[in-house]
Short mmCIF file of C-alpha atoms in Angstrom, two decimals:
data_model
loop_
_atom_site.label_atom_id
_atom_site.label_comp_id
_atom_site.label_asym_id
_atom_site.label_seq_id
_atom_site.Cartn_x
_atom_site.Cartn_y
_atom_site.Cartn_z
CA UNK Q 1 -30.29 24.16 66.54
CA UNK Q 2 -30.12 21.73 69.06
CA UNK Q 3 -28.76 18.96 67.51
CA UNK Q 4 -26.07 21.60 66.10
CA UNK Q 5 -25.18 21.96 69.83
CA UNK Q 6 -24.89 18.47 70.43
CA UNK Q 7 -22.84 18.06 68.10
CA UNK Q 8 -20.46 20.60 68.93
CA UNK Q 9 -19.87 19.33 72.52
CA UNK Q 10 -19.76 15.44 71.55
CA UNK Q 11 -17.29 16.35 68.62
CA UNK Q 12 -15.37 18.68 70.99
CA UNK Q 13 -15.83 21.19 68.75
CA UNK Q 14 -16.21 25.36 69.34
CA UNK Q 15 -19.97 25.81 70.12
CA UNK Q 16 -21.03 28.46 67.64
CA UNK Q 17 -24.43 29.89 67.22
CA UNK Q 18 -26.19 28.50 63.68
CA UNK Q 19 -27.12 31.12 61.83
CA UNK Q 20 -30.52 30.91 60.33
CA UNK Q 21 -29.20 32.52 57.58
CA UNK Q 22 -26.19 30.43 56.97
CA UNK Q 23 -25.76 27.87 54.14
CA UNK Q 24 -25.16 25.28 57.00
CA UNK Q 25 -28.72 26.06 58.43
CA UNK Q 26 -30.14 25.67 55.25
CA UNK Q 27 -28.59 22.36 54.35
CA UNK Q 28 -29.47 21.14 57.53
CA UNK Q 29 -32.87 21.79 56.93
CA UNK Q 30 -33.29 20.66 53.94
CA UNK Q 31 -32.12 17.66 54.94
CA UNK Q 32 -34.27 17.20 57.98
CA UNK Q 33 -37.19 17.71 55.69
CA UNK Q 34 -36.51 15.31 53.24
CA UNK Q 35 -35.72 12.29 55.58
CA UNK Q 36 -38.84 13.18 57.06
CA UNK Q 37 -40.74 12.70 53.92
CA UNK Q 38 -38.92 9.69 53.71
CA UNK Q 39 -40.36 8.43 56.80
CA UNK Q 40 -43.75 9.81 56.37
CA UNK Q 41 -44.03 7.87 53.23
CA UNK Q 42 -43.16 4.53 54.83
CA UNK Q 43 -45.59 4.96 57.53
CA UNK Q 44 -48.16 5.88 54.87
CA UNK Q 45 -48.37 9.36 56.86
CA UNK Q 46 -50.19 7.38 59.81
CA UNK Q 47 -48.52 9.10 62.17
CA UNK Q 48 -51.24 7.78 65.92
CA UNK Q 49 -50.15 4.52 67.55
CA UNK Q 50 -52.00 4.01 70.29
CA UNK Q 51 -50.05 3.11 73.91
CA UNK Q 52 -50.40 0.62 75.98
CA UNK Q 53 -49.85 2.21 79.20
CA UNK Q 54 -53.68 3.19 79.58
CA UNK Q 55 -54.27 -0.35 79.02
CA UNK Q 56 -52.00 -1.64 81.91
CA UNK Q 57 -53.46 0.11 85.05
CA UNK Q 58 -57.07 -1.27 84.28
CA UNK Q 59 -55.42 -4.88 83.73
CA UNK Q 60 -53.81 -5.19 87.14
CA UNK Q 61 -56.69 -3.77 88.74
CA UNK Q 62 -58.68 -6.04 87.35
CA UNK Q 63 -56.24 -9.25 87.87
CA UNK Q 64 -56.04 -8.03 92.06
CA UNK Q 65 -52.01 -8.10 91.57
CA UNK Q 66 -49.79 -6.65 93.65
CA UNK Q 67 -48.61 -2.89 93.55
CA UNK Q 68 -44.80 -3.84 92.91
CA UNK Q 69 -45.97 -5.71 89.67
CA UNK Q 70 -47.68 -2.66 88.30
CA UNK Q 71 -44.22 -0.66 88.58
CA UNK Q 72 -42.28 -3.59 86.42
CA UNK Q 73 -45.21 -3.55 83.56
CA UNK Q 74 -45.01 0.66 83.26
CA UNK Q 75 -41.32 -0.31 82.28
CA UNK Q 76 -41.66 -3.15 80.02
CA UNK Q 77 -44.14 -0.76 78.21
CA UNK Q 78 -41.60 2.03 77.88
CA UNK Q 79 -38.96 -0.33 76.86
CA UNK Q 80 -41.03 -1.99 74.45
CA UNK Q 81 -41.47 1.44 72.27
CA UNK Q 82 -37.34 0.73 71.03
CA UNK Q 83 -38.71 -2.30 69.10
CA UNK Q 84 -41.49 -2.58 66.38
CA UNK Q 85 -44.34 -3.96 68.92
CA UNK Q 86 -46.40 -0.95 68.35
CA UNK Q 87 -46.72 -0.93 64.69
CA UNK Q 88 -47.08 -4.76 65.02
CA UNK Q 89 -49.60 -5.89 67.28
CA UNK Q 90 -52.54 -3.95 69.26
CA UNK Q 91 -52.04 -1.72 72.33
CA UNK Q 92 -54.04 -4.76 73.94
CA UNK Q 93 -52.28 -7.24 73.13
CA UNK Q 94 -48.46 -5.52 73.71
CA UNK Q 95 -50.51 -4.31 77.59
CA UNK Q 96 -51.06 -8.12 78.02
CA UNK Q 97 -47.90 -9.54 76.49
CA UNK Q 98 -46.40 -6.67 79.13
CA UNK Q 99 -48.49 -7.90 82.44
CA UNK Q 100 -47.80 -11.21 81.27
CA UNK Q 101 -43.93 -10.36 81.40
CA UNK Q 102 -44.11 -8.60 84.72
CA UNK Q 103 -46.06 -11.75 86.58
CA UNK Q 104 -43.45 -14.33 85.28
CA UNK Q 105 -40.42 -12.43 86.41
CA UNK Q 106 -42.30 -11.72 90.11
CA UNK Q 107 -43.63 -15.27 90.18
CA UNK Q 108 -47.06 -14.19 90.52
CA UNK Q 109 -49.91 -16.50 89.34
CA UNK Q 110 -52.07 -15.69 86.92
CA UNK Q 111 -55.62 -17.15 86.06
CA UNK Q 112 -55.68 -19.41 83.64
CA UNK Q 113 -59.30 -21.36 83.48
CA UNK Q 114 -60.38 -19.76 82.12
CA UNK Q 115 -57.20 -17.90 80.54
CA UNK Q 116 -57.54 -13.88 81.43
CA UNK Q 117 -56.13 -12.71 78.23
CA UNK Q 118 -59.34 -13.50 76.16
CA UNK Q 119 -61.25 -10.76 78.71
CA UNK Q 120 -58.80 -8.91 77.27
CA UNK Q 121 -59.18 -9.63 73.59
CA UNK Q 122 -55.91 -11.20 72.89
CA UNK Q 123 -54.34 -14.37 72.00
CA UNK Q 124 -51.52 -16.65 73.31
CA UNK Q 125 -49.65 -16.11 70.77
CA UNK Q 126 -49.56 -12.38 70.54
CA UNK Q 127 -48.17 -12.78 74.05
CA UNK Q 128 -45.49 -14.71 73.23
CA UNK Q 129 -44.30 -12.59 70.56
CA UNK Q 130 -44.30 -10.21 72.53
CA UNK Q 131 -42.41 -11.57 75.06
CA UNK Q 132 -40.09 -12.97 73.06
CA UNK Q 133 -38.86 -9.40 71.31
CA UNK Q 134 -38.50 -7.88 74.96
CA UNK Q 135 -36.27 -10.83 75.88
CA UNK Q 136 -34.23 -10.48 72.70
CA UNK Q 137 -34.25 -6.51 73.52
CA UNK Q 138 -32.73 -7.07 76.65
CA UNK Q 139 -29.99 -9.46 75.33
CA UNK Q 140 -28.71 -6.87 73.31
CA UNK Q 141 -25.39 -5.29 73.93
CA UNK Q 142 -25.13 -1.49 75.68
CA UNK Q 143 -25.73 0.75 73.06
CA UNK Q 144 -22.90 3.39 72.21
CA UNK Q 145 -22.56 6.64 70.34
CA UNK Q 146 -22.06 6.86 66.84
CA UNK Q 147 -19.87 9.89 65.71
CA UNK Q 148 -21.77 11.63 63.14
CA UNK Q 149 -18.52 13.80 62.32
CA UNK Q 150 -15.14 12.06 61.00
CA UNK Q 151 -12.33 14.12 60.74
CA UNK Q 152 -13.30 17.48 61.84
CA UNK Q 153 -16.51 17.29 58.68
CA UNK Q 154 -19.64 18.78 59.27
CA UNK Q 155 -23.18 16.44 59.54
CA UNK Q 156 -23.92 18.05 56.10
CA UNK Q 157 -21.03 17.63 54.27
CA UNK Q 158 -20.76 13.75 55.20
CA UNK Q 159 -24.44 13.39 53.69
CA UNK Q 160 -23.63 15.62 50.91
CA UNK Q 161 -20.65 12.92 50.53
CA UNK Q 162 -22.84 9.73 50.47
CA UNK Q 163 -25.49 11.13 48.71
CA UNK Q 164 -22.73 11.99 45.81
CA UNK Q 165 -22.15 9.62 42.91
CA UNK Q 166 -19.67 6.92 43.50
CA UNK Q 167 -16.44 7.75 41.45
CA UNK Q 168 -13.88 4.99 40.06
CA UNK Q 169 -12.07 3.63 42.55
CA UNK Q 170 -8.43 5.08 43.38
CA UNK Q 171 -6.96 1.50 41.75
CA UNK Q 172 -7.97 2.66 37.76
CA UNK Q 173 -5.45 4.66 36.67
CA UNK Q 174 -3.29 3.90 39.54
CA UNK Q 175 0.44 3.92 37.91
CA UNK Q 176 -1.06 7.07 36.07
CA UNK Q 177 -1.69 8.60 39.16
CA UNK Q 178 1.73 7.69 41.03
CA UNK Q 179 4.32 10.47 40.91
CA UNK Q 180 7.52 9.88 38.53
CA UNK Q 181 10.21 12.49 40.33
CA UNK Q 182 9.06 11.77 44.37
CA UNK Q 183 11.64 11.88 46.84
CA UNK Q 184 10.14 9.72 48.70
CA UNK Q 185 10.59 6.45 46.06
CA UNK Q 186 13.13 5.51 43.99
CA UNK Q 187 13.09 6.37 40.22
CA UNK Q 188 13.88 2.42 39.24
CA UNK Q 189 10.86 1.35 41.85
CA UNK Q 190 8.57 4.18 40.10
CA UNK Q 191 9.79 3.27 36.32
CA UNK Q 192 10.16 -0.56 36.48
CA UNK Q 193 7.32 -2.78 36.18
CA UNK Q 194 6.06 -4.58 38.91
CA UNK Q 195 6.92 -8.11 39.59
CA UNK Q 196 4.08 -10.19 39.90
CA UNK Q 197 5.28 -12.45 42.43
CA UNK Q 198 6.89 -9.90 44.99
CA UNK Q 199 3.37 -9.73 46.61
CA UNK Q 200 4.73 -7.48 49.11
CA UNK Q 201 6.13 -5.02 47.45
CA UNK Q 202 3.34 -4.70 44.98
CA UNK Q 203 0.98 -4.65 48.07
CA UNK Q 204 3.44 -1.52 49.71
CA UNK Q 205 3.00 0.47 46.32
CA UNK Q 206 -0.48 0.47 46.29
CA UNK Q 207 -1.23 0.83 49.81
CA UNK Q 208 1.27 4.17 49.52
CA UNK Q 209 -0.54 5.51 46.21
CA UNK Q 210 -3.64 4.75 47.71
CA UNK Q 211 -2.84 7.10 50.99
CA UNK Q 212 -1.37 9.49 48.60
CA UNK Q 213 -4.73 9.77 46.24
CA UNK Q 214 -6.87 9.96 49.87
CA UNK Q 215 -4.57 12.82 51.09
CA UNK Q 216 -4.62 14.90 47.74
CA UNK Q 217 -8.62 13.87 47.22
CA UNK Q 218 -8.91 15.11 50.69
CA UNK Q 219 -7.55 18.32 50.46
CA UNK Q 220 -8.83 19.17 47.20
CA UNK Q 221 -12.07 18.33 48.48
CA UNK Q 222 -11.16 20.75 51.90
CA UNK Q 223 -10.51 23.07 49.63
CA UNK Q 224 -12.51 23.45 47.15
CA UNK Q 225 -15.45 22.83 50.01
CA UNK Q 226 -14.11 25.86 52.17
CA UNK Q 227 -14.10 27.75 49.09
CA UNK Q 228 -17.53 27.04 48.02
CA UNK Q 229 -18.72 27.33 51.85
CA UNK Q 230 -16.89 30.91 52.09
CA UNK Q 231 -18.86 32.17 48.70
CA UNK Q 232 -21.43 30.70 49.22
CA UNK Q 233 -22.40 32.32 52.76
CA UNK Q 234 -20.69 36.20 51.33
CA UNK Q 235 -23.53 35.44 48.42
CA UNK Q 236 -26.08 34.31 50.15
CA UNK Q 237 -25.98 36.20 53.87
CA UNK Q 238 -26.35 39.58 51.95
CA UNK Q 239 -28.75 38.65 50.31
CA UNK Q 240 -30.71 37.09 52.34
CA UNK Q 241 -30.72 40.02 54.91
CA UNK Q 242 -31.27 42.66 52.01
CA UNK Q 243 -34.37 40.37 51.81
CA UNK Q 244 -35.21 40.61 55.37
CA UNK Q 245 -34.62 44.21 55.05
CA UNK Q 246 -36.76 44.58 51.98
CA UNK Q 247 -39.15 42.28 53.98
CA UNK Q 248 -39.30 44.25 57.19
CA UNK Q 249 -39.41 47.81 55.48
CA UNK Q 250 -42.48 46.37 53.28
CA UNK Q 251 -44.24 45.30 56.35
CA UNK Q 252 -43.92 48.88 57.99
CA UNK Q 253 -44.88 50.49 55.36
CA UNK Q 254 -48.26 48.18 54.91
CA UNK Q 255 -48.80 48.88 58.81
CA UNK Q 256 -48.21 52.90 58.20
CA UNK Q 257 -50.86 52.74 55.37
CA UNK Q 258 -53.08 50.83 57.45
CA UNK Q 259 -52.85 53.49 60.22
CA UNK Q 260 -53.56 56.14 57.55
CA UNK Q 261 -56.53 54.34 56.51
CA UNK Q 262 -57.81 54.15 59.96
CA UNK Q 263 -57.36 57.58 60.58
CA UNK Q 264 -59.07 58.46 57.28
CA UNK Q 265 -62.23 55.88 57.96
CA UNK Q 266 -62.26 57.97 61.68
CA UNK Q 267 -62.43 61.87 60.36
CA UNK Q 268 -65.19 60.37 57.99
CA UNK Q 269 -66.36 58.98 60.37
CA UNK Q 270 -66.44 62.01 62.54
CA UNK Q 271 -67.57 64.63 59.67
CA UNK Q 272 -70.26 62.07 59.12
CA UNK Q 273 -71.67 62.50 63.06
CA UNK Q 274 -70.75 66.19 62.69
CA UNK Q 275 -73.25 66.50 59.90
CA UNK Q 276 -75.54 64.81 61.73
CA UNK Q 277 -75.52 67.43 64.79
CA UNK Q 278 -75.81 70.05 62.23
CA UNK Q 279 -78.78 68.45 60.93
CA UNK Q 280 -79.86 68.36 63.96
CA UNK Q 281 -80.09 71.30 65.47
CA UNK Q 282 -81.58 72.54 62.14
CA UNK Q 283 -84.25 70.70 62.74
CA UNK Q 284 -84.50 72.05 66.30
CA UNK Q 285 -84.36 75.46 65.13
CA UNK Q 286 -87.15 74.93 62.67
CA UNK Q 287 -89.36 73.45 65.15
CA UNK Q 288 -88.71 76.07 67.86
CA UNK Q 289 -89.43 78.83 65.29
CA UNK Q 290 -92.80 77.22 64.49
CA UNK Q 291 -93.83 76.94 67.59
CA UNK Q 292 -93.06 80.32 68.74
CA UNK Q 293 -95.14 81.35 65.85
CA UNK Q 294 -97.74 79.12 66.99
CA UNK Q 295 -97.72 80.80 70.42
CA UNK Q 296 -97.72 84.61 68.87
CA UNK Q 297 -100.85 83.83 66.95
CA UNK Q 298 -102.39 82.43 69.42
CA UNK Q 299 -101.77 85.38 72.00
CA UNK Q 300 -102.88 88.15 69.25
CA UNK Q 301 -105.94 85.85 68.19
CA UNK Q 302 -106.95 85.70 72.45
CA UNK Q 303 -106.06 89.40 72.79
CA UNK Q 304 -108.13 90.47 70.22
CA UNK Q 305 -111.07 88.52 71.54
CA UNK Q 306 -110.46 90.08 75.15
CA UNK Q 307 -111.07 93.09 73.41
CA UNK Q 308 -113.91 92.33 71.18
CA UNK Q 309 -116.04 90.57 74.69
CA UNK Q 310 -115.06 93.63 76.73
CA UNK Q 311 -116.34 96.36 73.58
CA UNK Q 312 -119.64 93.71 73.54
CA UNK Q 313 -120.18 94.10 76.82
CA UNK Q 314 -119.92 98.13 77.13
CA UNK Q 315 -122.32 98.39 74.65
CA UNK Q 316 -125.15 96.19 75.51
CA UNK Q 317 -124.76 97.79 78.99
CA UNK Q 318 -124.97 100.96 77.54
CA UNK Q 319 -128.10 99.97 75.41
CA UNK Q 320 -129.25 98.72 78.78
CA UNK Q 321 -128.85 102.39 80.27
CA UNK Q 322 -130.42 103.85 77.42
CA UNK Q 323 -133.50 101.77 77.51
CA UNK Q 324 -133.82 102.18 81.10
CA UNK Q 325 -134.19 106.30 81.07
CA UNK Q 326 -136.05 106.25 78.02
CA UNK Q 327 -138.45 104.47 80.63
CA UNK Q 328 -137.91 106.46 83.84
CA UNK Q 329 -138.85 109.28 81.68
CA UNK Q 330 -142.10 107.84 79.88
CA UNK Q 331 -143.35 107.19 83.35
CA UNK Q 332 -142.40 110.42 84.87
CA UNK Q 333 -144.12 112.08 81.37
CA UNK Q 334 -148.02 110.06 82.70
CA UNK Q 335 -147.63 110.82 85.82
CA UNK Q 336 -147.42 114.68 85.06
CA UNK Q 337 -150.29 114.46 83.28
CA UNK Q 338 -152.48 112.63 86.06
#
């Protein structure tokens, strides 16, 4: 997307949006994925280096230089990352090469008895190298933009161009190709064969066929690529959103029959705690009824007692009574008779 952008304002272009479901897009893609394969492969899909900036500020610390110096290193580091120094030599080594850089363009002294690199665990002529590639990077000329579009083509259609098989060059077939009745040329110049030695009119005729054939290639290939383009995106832009569609409907529908099965696991769930209460207060009622039974046999088996201790009672008083007049009156009976 953004290098669509780009490429629009550096090719003074319209800036349209890229569709994600436009053949461009897709091409585009495609593309992108396959160079990066490409690269992957190369690197062997080793894809950490290791920087040297963490190395630097512990170096200079270490050496005592001055602040200014430390500055000019951080920059030969970044600039070193345009070249191959990182896939070359250590992040120690490109650190020292750096600080080694830095000191001989402020004139600072470095220690060399013994030489500070080997504290360092590099070599002399890691340095150099390194060195040496820097200076070469900074002889090199400004660099300048490349146009990635020629002649109003797209990024995809100019790789879609290379990529293609190479055809016979315009020159086969050339006085086949060369119209017979254009107004442009004579009929004796188009019919009669070509002297040899007239270098420059043989050289005209071709160089006039050959912008003819590039002119009619051209815009057969405009056309026929427009064409293609044009059916292309009415084919695939329905389709693809009837997919979305299809894609988006299926997902609600999975999320509406989730919800139904949550719902369904919850009234279980509930019915399930429901039955529970029930079951429950069954038990409750059980227990409550026995115990009330308890208690009512218990209160007839005391009252009946009550009643059997007072009935006791009355009558051994009453035998009591009995005994004593039978008594009173046995003594009242002898003392008559004395």
């Amino acid at each position: 997307m953004v290098f669509h952008r780009m490429e629009c304002r550096r090719e003074n272009l319209p800036i349209e949006h890229l569709d994600h479901f436009s053949k461009k897009y897709t091409d585009l893609k495609n593309d992108l994925n396959r160079t990066e394969r490409h690269l992957l492969k190369e690197m062997g899909f080793i894809c950490h280096v290791e920087h040297p900036h963490k190395f630097i500020s512990n170096y200079l610390a270490t050496l005592e230089t001055p602040p200014e110096l430390r500055q000019e290193a951080w920059n030969l580091a970044n600039d070193s990352l345009r070249t191959t120094l990182c896939v070359r030599f250590k992040s120690e080594v490109v650190a020292c090469g750096v600080v080694y850089a830095a000191a001989r363009r402020f004139q600072v002294p470095l220690p060399e008895n013994p030489p500070w690199w080997k504290a360092f665990d590099a070599d002399k002529s890691g340095i150099d190298e390194v060195c040496r590639v820097l200076a070469h990077l900074y002889r090199l000329p400004k660099a300048q933009y490349i146009a990635v579009c020629k002649e109003g083509d797209s990024f995809t259609s100019s790789n879609k161009n290379m990529d293609s098989p190479a055809q016979p060059g315009p020159k086969e077939g050339l006085l086949n190709s060369l119209p017979v009745g254009d107004n442009t040329t004579t009929p004796t110049a188009a019919s009669a064969p070509v002297n040899p030695e007239s270098g420059g009119s043989k050289n005209s005729l071709v160089k006039a066929a050959l912008g003819k054939v590039k002119e009619s290639k051209k815009s057969d290939d405009d056309t026929k690529s427009l064409s293609i383009e044009g059916e292309a995106r009415e084919d695939v832009v329905p389709k693809l959103k009837a997919e979305h569609r299809t894609e988006v409907s299926e997902e609600k529908n999975k999320v509406k029959e989730r919800d139904r099965e949550r719902e369904r696991e919850r009234l279980k769930v509930r019915q399930r705690d429901r039955g529970r209460d029930s079951d429950r207060e069954r038990e409750r009622e059980k227990v409550g009824g026995l115990d009330r039974s308890r208690r009512s046999k218990d209160i007839d088996a005391g009252g009946h007692s009550d009643k059997s201790r007072h009935h006791h009672a009355a009558r051994d008083r009453g035998d009591y009574y009995d005994s004593y007049s039978n008594r009173e009156k046995d003594r009242h009976r002898h003392r008559s008779y004395t």
